[in-house]
mmCIF file of C-alpha atoms in Angstrom:
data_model
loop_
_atom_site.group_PDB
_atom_site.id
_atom_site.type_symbol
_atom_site.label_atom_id
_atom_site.label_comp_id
_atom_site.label_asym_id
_atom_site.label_seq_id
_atom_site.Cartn_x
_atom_site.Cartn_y
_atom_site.Cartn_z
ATOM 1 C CA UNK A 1 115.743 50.739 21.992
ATOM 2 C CA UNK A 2 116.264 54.415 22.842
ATOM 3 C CA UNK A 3 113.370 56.330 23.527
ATOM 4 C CA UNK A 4 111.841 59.046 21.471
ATOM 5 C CA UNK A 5 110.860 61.760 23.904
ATOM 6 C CA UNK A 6 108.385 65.133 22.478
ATOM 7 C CA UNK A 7 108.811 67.927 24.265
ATOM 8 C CA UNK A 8 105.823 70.251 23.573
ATOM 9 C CA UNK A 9 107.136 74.030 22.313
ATOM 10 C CA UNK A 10 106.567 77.274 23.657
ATOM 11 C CA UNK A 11 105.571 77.576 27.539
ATOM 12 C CA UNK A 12 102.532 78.724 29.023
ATOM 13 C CA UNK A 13 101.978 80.461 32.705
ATOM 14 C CA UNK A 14 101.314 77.592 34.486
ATOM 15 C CA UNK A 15 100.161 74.094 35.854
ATOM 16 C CA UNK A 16 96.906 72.193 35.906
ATOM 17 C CA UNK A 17 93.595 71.810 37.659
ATOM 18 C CA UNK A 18 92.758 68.875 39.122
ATOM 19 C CA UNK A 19 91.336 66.106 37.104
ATOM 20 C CA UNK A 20 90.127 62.736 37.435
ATOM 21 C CA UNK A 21 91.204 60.441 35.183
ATOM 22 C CA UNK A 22 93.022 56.759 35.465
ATOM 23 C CA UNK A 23 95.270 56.464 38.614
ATOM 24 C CA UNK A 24 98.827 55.468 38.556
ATOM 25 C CA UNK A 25 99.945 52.181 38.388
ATOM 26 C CA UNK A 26 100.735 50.962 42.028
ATOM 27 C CA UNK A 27 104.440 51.045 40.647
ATOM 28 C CA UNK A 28 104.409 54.545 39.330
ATOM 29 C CA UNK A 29 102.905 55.266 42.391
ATOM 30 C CA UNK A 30 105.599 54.120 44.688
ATOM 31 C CA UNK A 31 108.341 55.648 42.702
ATOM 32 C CA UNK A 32 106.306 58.949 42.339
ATOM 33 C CA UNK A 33 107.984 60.452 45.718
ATOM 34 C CA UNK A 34 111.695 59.399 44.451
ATOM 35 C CA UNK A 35 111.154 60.808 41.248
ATOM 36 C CA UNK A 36 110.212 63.999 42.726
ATOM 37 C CA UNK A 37 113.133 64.203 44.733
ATOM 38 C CA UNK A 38 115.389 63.331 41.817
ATOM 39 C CA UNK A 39 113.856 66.114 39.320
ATOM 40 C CA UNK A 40 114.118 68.472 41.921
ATOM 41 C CA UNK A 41 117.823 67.785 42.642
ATOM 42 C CA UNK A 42 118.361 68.062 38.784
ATOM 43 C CA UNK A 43 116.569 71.336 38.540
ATOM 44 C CA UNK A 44 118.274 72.755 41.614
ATOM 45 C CA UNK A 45 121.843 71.456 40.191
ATOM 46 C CA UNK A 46 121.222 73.544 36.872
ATOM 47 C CA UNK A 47 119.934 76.673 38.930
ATOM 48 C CA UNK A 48 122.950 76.693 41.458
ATOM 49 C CA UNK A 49 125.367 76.462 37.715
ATOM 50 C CA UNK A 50 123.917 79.935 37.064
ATOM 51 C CA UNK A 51 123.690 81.333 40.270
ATOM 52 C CA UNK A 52 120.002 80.991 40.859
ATOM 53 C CA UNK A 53 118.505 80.305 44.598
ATOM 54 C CA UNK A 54 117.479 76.529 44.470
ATOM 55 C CA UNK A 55 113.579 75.866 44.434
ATOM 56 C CA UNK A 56 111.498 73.459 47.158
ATOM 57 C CA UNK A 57 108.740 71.217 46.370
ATOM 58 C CA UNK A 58 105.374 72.436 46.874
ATOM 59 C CA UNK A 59 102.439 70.261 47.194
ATOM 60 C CA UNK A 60 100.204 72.674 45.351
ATOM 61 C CA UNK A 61 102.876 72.527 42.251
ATOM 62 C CA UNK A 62 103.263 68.852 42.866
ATOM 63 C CA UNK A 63 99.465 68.004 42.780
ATOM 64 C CA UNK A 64 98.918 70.665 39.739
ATOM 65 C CA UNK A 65 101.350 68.784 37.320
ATOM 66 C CA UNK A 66 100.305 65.632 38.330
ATOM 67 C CA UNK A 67 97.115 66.414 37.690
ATOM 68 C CA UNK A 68 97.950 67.435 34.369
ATOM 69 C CA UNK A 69 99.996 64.349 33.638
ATOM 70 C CA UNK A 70 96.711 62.234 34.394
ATOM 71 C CA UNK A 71 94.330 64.283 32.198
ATOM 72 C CA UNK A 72 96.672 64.533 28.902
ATOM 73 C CA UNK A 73 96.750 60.142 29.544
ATOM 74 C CA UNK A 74 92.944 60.245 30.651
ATOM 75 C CA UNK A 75 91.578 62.352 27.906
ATOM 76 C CA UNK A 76 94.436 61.364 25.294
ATOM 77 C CA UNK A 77 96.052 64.554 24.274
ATOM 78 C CA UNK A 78 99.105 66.554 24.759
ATOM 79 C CA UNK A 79 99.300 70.214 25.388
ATOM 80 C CA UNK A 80 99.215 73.007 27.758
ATOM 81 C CA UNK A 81 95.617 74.243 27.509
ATOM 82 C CA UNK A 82 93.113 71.818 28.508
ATOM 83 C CA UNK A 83 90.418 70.779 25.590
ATOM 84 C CA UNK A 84 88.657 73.415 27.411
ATOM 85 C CA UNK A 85 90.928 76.308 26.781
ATOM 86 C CA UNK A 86 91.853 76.424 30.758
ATOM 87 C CA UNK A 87 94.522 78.119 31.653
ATOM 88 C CA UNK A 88 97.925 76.620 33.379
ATOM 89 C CA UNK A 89 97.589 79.279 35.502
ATOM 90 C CA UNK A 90 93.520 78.764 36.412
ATOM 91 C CA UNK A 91 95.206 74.759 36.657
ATOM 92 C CA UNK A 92 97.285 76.018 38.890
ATOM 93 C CA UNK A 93 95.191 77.680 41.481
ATOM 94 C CA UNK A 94 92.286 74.725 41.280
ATOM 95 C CA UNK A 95 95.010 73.210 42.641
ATOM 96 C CA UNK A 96 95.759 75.178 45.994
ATOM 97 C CA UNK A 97 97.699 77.910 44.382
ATOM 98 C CA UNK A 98 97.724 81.191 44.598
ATOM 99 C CA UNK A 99 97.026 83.517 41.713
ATOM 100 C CA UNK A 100 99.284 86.366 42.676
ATOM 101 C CA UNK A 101 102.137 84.102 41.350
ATOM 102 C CA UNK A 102 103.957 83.734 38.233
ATOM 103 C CA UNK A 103 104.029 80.125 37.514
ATOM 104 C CA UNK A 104 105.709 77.897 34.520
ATOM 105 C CA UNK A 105 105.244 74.435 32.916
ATOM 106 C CA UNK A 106 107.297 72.010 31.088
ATOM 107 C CA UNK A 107 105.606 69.051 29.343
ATOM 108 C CA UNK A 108 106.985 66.064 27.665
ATOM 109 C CA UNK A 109 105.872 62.858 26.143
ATOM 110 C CA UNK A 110 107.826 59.657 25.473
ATOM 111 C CA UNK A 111 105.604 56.811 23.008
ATOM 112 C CA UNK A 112 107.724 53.893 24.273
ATOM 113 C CA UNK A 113 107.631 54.714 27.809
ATOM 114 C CA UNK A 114 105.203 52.280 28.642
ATOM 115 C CA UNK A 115 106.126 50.379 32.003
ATOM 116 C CA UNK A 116 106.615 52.094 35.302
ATOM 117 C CA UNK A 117 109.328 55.095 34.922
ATOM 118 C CA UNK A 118 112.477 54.514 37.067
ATOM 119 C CA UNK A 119 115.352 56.751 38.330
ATOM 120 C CA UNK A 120 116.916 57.160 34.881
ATOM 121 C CA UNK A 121 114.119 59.192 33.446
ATOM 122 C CA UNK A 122 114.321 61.655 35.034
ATOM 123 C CA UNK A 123 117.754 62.721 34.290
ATOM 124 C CA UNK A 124 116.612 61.703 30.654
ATOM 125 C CA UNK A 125 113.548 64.065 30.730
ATOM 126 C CA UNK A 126 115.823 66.890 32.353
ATOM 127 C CA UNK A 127 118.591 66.774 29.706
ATOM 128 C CA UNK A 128 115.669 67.045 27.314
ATOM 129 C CA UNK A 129 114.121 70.461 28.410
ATOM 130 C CA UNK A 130 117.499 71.722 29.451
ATOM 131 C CA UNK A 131 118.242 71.596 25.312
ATOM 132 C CA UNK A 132 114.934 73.347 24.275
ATOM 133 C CA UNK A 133 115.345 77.218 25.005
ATOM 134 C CA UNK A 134 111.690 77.700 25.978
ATOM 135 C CA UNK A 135 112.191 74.801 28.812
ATOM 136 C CA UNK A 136 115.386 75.759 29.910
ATOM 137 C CA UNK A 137 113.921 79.206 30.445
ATOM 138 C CA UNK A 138 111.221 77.765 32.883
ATOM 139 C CA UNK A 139 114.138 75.644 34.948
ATOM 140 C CA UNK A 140 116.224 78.689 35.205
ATOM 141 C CA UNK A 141 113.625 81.207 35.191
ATOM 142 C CA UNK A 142 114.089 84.305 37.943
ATOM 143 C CA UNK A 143 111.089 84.850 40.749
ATOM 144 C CA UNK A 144 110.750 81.492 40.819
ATOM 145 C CA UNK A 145 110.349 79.429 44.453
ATOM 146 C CA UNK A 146 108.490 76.116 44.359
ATOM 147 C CA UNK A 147 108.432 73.196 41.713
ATOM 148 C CA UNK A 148 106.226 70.959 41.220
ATOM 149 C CA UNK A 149 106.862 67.429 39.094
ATOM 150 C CA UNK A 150 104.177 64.469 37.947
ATOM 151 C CA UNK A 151 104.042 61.592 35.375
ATOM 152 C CA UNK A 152 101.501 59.422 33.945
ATOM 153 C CA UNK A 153 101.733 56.048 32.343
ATOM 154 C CA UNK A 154 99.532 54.376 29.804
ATOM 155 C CA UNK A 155 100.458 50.805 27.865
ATOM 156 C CA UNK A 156 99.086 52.046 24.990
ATOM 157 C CA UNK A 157 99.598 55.622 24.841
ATOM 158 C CA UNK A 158 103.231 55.485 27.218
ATOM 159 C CA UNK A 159 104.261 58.752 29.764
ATOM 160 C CA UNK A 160 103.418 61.970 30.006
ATOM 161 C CA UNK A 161 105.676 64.058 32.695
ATOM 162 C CA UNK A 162 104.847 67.687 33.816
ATOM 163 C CA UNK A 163 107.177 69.689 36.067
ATOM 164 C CA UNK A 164 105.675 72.677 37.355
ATOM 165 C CA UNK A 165 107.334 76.255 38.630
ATOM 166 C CA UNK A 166 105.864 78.977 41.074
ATOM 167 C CA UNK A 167 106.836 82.111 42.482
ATOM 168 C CA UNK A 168 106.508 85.657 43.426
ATOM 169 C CA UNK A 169 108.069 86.255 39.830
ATOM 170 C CA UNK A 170 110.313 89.641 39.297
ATOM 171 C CA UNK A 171 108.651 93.570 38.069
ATOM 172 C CA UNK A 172 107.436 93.767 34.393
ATOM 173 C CA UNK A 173 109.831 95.987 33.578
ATOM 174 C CA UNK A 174 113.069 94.551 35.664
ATOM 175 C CA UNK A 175 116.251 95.641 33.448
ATOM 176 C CA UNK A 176 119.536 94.452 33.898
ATOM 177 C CA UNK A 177 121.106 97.166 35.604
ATOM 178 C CA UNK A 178 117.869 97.893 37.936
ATOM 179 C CA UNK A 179 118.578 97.627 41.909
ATOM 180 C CA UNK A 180 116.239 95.449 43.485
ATOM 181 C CA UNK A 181 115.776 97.052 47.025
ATOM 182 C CA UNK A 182 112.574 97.919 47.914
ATOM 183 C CA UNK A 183 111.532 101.644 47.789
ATOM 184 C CA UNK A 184 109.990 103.463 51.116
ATOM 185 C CA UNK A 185 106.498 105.282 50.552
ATOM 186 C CA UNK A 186 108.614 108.876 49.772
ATOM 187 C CA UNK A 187 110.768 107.499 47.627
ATOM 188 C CA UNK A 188 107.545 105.283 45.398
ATOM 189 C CA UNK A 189 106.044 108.898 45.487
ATOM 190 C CA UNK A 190 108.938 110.837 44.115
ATOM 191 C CA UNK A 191 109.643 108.534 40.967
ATOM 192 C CA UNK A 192 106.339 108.380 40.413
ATOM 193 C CA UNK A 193 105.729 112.320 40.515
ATOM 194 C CA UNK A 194 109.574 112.551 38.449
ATOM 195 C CA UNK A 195 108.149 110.644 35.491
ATOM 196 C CA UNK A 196 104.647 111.997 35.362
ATOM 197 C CA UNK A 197 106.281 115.380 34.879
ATOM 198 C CA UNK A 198 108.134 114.628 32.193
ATOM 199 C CA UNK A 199 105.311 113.418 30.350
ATOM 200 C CA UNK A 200 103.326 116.553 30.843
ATOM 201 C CA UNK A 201 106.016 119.132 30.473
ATOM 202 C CA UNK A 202 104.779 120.967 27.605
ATOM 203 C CA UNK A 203 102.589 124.338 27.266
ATOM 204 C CA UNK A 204 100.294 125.165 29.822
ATOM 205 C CA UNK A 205 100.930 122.499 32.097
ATOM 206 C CA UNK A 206 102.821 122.668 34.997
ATOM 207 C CA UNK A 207 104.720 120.019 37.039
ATOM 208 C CA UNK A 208 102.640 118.279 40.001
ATOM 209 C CA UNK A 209 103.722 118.359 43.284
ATOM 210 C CA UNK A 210 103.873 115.842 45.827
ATOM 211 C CA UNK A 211 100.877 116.206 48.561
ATOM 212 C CA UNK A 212 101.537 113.648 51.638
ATOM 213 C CA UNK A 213 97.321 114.054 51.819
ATOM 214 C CA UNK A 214 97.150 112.419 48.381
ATOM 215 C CA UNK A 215 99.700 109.515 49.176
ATOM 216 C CA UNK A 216 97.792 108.728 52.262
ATOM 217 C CA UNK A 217 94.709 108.860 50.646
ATOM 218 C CA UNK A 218 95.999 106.482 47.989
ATOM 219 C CA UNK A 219 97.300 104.251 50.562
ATOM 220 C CA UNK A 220 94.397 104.235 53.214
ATOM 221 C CA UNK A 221 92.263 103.068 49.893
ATOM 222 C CA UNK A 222 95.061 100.124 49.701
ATOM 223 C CA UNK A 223 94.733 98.972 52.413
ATOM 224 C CA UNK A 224 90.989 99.072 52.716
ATOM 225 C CA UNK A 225 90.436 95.694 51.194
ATOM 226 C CA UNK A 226 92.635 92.667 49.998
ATOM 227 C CA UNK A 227 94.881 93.286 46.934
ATOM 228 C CA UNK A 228 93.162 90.322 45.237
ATOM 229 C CA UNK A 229 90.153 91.519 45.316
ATOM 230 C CA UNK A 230 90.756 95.631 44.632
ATOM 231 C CA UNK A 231 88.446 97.902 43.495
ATOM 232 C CA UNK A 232 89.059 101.549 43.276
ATOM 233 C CA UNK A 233 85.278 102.772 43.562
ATOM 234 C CA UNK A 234 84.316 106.331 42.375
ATOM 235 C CA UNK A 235 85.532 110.125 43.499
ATOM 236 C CA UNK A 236 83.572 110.222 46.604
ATOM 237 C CA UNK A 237 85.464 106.817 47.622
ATOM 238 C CA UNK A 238 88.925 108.656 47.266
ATOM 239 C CA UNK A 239 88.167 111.865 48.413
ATOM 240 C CA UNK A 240 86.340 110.526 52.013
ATOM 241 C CA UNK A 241 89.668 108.685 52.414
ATOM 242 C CA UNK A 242 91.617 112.128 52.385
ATOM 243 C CA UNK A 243 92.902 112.744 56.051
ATOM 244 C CA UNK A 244 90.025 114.757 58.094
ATOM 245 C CA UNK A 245 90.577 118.528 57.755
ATOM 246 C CA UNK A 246 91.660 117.703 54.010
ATOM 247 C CA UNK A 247 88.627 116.796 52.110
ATOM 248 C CA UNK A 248 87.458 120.435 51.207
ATOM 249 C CA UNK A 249 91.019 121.628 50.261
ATOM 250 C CA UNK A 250 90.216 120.094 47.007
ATOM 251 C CA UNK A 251 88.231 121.470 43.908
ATOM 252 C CA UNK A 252 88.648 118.546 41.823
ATOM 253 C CA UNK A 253 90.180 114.513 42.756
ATOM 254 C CA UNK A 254 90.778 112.076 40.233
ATOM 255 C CA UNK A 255 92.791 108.691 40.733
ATOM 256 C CA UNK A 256 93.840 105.092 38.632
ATOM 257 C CA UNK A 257 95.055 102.259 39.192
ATOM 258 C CA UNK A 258 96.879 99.867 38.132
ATOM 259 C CA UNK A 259 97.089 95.580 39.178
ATOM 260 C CA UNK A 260 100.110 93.102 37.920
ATOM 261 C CA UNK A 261 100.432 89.437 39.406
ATOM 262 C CA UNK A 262 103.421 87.422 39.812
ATOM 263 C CA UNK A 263 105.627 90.816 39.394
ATOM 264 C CA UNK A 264 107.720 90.580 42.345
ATOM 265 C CA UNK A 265 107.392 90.345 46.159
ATOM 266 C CA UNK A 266 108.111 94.200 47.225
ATOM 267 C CA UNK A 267 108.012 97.561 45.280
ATOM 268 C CA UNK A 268 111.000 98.548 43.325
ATOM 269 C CA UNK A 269 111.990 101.037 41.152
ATOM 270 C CA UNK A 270 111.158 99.078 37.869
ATOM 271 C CA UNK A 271 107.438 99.009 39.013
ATOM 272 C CA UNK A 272 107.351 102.640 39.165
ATOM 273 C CA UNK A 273 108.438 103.019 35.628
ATOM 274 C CA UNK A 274 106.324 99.861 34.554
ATOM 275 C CA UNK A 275 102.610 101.769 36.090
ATOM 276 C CA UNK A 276 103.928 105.033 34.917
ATOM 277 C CA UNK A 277 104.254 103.599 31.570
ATOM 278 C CA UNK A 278 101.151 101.286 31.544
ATOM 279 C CA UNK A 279 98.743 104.606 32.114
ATOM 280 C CA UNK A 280 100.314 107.191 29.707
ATOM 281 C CA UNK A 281 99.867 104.183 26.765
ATOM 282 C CA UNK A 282 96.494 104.123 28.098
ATOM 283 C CA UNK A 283 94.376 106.971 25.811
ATOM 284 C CA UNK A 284 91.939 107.851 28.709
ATOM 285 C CA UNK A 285 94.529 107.287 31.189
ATOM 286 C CA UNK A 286 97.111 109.445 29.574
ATOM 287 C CA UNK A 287 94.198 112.392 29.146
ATOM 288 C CA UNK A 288 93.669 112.481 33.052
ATOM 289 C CA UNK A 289 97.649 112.291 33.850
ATOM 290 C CA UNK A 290 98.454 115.340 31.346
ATOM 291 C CA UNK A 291 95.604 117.573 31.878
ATOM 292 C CA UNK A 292 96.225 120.754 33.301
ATOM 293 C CA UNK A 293 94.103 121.317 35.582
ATOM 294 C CA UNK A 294 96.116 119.631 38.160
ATOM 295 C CA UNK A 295 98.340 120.710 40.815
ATOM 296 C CA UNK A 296 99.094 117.873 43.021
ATOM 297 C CA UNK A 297 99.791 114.216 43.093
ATOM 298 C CA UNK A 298 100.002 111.495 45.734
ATOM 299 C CA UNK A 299 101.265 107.361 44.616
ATOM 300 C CA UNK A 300 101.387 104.713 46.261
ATOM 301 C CA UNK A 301 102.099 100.751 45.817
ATOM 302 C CA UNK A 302 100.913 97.731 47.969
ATOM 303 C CA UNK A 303 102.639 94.443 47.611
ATOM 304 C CA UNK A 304 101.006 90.946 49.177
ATOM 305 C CA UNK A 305 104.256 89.494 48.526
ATOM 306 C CA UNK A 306 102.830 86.615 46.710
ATOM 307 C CA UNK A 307 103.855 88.797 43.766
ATOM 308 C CA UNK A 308 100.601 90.363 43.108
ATOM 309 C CA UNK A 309 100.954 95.068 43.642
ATOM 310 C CA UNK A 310 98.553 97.423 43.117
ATOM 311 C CA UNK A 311 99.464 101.027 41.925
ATOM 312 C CA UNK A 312 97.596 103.935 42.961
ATOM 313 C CA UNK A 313 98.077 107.354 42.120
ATOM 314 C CA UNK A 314 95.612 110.481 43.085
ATOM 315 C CA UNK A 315 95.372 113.892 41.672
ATOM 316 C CA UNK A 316 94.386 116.679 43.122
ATOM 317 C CA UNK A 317 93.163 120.415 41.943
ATOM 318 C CA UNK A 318 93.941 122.705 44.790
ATOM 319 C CA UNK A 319 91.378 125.137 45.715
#
């Protein structure tokens, strides 16, 4: 009889928490490792078709979608968001994971599948997402570097399978003809100060210029404290991390930020447009970038190459 296999539409960020739940029959269990290998190989076959980098198995992907796979049998439902309304992505790092990454999930069911899976499935499962849009996204999506792949079997209720995708990711606002390289400090502070003065040309405001005691102010504040766990603080924070002999050339400092996750592993020149943009669609934001009062500017970004970057930028009224 063929098998009737549901593939669950849309995607979601990523993978699951660990749950508890009915183990795997001793004979799932011993195929579990060869089934891994087998959906990986199929994955990385599609990837290397259109010229993606292959992926590796992770054991913080692996344990996330099998933990998945046991709660959707356990608890008898089918979906991305836990009853609870968790997210893949909070599944993901209960797991082991980090949360700087972008991360994926592919689900499927099959009703009939009700005896230990074997080699077969796999390739059947594969062929499956490959067909859906939303899936094949997830196998060939960009930023990606680990997979992850679990299934669950129930006599009554048959399989549920959950592969699993990680990575750094790629910048927000990647296009197709952007260069990838990785910008120096000078060259993150002159895009940044190029397209904040094109938003504030206009009457009575002046272009900003580029003060090296800004950028290191922005980037001593960086590096102050982990990326995950950044917090800009008030003006008295910013202005005592002005270089010495700097902190009273200043009438007025003023500074945002800006945090993305699973954006890309080093700053490029699409993140610069992407923070840019993000604070001028911001009302308050917008008000402190064009008001005229200021004279100078310093940016900076800090990467944790997870795929998590902050965005800093100072400004600075010159006495």
């Amino acid at each position: 009889m063929e098998r009737r296999l549901r593939f669950a539409p849309g995607l979601l960020a990523v993978v699951l928490g660990l749950a508890g739940g009915l183990v795997l029959p001793a004979a799932v269990a011993a195929e579990l490792d060869d089934l891994r290998v087998r959906a990986l190989d199929l994955v990385n076959r599609s990837r290397r078709d259109h010229g993606l980098p292959p992926l590796g198995l992770a054991r913080d992907a692996n344990a996330a979608a099998q933990a998945h796979a046991d709660d959707m049998r356990a608890r008898r439902y089918y979906a991305h968001a836990s009853p609870e309304g968790g997210s893949v992505e909070d599944r993901y790092v209960l797991a082991g994971g980090s949360r700087s990454r972008a991360t994926a999930e592919n689900i499927a069911r099959c009703a009939e599948c009700t005896a230990a899976p074997i080699a077969a499935l796999a390739a059947e499962l594969h062929r499956g997402w490959m067909e859906s849009p939303g899936h094949r996204a997830n196998i060939l999506g960009d930023g990606m570097t680990a997979f992850g792949f679990g299934v669950a079997v129930d006599r009554a209720q048959g399989l549920y399978a959950v592969q699993v995708f990680a990575g750094p990711g790629v910048p927000r606002d990647l296009r197709m003809d952007d260069r990838r390289a990785a910008l120096s400090a000078e060259q993150q502070m002159r895009d940044a100060a190029e397209r904040l003065n094109r938003a504030r040309r206009g009457p009575s405001r002046r272009d900003l210029e580029r003060s090296r005691a800004l950028q290191q102010a922005a980037l001593s504040l960086l590096l102050a404290q982990p990326l995950d766990a950044f917090a800009l603080g008030d003006g008295r924070n910013v202005r005592g991390a002005l270089p010495p002999g700097q902190r009273d050339a200043w009438r007025s400092i003023g500074a945002l930020a800006g945090i993305c996750g699973g954006c890309g592993p080093e700053p490029v020149a699409a993140d610069i447009r992407y923070f840019v943009r993000l604070w001028l669609d911001d009302p308050k934001y917008r008000a402190l970038l064009l008001d005229p009062a200021w004279t100078h500017v310093g940016f900076a970004i800090a990467a944790d190459g997870e795929g998590r970057k902050v965005a800093l930028g100072v400004l600075g009224q010159a006495r």
